[in-house]
Coordinates of N, CA, C and O in Angstrom, one line a residue:
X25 N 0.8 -1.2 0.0 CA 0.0 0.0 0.0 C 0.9 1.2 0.0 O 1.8 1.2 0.8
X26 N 0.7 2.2 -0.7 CA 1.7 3.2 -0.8 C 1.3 4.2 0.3 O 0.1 4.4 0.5
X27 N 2.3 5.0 1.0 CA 2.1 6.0 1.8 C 2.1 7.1 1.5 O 1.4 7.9 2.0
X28 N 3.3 7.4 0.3 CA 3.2 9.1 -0.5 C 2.7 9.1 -1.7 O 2.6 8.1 -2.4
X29 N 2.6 10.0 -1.9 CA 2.5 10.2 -3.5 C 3.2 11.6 -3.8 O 3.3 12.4 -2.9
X30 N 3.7 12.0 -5.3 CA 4.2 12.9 -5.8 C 2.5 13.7 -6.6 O 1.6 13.0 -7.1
X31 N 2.4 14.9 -6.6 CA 1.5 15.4 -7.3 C 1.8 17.0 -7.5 O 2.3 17.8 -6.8
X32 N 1.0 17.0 -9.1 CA 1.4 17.6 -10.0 C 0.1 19.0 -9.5 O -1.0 18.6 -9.6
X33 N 0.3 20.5 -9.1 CA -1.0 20.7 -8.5 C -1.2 21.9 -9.8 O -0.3 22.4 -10.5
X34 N -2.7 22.2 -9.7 CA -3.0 23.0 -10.1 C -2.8 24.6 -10.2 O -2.1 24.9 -9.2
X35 N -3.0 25.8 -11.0 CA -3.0 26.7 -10.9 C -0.8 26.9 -10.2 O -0.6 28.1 -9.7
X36 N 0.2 26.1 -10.2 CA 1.4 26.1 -10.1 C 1.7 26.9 -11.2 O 1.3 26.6 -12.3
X37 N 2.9 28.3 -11.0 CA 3.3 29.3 -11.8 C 4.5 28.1 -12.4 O 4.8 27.1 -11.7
X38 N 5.1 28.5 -13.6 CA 6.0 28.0 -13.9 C 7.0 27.6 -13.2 O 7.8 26.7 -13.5
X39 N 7.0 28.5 -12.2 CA 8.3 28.8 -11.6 C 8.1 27.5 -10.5 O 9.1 26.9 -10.2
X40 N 6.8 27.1 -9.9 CA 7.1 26.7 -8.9 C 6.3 25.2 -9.4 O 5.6 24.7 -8.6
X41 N 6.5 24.6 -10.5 CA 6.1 23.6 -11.0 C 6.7 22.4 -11.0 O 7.5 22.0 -11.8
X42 N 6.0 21.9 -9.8 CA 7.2 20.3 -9.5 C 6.4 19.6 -9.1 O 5.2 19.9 -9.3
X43 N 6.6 18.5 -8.7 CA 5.8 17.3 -8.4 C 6.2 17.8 -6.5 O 7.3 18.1 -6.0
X44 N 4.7 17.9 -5.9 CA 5.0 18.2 -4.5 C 4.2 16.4 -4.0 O 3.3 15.6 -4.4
X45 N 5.4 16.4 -2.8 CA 5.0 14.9 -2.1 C 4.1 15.0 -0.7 O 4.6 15.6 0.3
X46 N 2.9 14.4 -0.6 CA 1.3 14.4 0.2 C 1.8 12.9 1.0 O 2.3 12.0 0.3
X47 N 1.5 12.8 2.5 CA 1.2 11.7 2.9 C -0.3 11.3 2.7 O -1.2 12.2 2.6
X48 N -0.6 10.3 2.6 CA -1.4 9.5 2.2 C -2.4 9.8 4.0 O -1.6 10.0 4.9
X49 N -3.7 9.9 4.1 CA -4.1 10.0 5.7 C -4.5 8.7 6.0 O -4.9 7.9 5.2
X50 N -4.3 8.4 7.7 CA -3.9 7.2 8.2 C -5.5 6.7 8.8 O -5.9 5.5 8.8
X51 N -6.2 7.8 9.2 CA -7.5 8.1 9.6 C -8.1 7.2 8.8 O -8.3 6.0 9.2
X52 N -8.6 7.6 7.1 CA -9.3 7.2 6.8 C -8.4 6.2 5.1 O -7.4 6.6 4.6
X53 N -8.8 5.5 4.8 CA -8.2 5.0 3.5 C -8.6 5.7 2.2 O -9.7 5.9 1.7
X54 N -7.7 6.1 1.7 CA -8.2 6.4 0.3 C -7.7 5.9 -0.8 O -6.5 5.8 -0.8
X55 N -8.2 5.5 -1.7 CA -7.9 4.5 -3.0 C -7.3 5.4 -4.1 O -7.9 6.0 -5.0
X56 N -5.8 5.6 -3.9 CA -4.9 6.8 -5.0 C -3.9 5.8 -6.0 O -3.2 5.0 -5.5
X57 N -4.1 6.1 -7.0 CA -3.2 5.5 -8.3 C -2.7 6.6 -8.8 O -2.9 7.8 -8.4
X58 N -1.6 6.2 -10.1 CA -0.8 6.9 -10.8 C -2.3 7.6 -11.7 O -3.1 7.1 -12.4
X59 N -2.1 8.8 -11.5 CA -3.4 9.5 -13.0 C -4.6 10.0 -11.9 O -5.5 10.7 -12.4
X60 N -4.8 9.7 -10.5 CA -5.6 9.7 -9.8 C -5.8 11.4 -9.4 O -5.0 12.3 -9.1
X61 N -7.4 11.4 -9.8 CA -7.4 13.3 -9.5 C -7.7 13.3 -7.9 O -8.5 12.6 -7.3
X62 N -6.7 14.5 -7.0 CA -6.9 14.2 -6.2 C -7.0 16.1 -5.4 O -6.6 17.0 -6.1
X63 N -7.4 16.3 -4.3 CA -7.7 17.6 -3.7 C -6.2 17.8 -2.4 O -6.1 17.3 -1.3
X64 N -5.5 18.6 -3.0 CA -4.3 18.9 -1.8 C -4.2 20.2 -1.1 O -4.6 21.1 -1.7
X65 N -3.6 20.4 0.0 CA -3.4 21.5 0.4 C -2.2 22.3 0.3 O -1.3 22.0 1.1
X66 N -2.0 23.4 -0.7 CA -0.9 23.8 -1.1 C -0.9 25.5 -0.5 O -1.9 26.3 -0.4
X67 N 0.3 25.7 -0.2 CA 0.9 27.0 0.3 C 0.6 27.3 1.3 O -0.2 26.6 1.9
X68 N 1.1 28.3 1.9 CA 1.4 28.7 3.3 C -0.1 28.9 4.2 O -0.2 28.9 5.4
X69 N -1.2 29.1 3.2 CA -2.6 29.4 3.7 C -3.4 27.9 3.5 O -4.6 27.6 3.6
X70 N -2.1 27.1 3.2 CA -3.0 25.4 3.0 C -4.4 25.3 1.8 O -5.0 24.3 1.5
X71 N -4.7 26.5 1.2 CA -6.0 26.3 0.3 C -5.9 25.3 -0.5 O -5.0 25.2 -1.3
X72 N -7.1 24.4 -0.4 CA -7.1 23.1 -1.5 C -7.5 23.6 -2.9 O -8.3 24.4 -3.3
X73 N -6.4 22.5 -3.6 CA -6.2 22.7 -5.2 C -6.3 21.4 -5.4 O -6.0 20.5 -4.5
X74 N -6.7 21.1 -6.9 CA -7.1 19.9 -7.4 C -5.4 19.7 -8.1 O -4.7 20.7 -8.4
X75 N -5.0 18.6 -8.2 CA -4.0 18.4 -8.4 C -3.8 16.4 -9.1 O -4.7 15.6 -8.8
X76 N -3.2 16.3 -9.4 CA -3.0 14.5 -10.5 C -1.9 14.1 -9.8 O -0.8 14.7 -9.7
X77 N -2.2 12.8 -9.5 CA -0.9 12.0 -9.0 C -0.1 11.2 -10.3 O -0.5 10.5 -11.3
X78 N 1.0 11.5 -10.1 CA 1.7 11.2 -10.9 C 3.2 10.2 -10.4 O 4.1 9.9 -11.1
X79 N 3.0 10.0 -9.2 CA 4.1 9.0 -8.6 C 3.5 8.7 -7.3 O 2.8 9.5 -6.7
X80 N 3.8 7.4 -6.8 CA 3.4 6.4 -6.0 C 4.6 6.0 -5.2 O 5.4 5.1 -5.6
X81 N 4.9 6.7 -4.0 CA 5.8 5.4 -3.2 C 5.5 4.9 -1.9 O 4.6 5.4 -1.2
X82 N 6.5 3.8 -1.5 CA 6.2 3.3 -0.4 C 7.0 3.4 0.9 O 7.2 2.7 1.9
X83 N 7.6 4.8 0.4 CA 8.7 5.0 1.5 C 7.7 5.5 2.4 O 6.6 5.9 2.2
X84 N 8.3 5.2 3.8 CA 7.8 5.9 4.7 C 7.1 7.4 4.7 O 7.9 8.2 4.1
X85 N 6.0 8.1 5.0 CA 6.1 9.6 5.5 C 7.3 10.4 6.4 O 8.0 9.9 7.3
X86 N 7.3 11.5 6.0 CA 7.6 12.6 6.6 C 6.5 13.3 7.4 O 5.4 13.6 6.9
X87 N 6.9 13.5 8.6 CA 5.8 14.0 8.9 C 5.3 15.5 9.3 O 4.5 15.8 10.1
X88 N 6.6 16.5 8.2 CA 6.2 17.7 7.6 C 5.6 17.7 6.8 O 4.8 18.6 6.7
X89 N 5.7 16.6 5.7 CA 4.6 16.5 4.7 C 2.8 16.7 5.1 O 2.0 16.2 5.9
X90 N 2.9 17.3 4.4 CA 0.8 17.8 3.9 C 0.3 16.5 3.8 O 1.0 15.6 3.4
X91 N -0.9 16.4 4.1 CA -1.9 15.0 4.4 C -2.8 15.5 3.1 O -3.2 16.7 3.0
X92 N -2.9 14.5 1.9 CA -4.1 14.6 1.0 C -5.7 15.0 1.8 O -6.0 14.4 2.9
X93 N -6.5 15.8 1.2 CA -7.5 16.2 1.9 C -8.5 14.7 1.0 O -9.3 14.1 1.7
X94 N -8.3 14.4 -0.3 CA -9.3 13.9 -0.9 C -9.0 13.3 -2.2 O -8.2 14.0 -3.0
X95 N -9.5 12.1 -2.7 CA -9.7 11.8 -3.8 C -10.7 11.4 -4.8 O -11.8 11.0 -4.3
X96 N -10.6 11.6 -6.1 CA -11.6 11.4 -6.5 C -11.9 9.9 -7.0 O -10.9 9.1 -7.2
X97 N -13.3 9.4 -7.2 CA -13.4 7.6 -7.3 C -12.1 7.4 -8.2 O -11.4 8.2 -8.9
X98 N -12.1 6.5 -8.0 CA -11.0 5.2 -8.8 C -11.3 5.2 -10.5 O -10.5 5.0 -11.4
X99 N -12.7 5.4 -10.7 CA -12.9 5.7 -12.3 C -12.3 6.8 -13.2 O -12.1 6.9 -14.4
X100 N -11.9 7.7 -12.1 CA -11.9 9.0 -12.8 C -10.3 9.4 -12.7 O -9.8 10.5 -12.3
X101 N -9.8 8.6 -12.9 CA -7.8 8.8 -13.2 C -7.9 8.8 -14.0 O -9.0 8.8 -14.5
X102 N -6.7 8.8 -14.7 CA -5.8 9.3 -16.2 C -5.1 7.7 -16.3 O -4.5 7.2 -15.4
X103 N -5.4 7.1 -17.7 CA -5.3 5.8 -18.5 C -3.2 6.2 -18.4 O -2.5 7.2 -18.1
X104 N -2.9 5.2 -18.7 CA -1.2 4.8 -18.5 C -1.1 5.8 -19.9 O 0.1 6.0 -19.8
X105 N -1.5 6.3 -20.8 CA -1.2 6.3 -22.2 C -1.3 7.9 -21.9 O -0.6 8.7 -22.5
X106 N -2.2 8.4 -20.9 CA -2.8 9.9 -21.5 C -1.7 10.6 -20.6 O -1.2 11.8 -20.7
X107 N -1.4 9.5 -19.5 CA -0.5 9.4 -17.9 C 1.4 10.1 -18.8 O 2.1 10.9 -18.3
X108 N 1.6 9.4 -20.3 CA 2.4 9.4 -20.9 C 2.7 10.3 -21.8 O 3.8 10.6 -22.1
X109 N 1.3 11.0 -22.4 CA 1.0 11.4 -23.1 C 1.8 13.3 -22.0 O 2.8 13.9 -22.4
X110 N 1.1 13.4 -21.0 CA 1.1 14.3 -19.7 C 2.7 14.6 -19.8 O 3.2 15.8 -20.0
X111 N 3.5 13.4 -19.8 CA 4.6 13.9 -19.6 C 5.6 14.2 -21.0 O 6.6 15.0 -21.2
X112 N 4.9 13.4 -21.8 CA 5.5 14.0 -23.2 C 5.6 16.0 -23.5 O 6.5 16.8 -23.8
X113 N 4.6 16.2 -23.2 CA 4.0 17.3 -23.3 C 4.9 18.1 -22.4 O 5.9 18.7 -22.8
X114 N 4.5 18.0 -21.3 CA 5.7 18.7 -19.9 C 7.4 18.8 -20.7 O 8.0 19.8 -20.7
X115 N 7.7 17.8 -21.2 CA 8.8 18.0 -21.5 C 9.3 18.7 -22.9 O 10.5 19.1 -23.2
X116 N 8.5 18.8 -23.6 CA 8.6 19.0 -24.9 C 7.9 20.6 -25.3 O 8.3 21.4 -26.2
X117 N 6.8 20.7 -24.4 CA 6.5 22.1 -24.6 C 6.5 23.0 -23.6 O 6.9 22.7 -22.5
X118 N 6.2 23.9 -23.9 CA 6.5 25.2 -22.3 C 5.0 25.0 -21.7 O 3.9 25.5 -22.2
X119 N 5.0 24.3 -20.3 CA 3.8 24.1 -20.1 C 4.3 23.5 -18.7 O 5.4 23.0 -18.5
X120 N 3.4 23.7 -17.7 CA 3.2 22.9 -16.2 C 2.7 21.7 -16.1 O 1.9 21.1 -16.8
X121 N 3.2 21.3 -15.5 CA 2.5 19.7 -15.9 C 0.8 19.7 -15.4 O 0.3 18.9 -16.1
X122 N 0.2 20.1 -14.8 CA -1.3 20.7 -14.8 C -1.9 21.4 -16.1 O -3.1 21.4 -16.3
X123 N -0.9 22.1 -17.0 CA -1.7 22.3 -18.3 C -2.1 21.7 -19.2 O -3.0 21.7 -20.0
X124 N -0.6 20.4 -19.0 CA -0.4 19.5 -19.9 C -1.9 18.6 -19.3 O -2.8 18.4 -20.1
X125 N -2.2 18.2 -18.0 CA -3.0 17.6 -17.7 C -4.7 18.2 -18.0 O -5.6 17.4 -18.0
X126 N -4.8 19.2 -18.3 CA -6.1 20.3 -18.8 C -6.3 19.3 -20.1 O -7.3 18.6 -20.4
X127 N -4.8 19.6 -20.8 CA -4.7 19.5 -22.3 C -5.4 18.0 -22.8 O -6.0 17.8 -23.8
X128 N -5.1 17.3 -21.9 CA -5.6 15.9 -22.4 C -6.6 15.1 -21.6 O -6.7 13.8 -21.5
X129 N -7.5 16.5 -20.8 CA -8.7 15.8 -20.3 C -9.9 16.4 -21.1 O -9.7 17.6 -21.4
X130 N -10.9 15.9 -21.6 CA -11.9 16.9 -22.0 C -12.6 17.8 -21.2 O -12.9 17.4 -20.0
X131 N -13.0 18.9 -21.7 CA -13.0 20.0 -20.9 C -14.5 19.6 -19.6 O -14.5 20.0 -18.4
X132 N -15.4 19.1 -20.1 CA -16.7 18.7 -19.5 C -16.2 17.8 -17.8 O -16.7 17.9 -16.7
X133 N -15.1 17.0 -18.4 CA -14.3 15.7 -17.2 C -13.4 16.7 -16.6 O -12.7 16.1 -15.7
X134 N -13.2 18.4 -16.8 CA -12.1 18.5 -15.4 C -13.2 19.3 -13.9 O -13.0 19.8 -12.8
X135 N -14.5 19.0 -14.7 CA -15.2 19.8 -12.8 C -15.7 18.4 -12.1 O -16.2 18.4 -11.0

């Protein structure tokens, strides 16, 4: 069962566009995959942003790391291909990896 995950968040300026790492909460279980849209608390005022997991591990937490607030069902991740697709994009054009993720959801599937 994985404890962190790396995620890619929303509305991230260029500048500050990285894969930030969430512990997983112990409280309650939640079912997170690679592509999985999920709700985090980002910046100093903690406001939740929707954000895509994009890495899975099983290292232990930190326990400065941010607790995921939420995920969304198990139906609603990103396919290995689009997961690929995400990072082709990131690397190849000037883009956040959140735009790239806009780019290859339809627009109806990102509320």
């Amino acid at each position: 069962m994985p404890q962190t995950v790396q995620v890619a968040v929303d509305r991230a300026t260029i500048h500050f566009d990285k894969l930030y790492t969430y512990r997983l909460p112990q409280d309650r279980p939640l079912e997170v995959h690679h592509g999985s849209m999920v709700l985090v608390p980002f910046g100093r005022a903690n406001k939740p942003r929707m954000g895509v997991v994009l890495g899975v591990d099983q290292e232990a937490p930190d326990q400065a790391q941010k607790e995921l607030l939420d995920a969304a069902p198990g139906e609603a991740r990103l396919t290995p291909d689009l997961l690929s697709l995400v990072l082709w994009l990131k690397e190849e054009t000037f883009c956040t990896y959140y735009e790239a993720v806009k780019a290859v959801i339809p627009y109806g599937a990102q509320y």
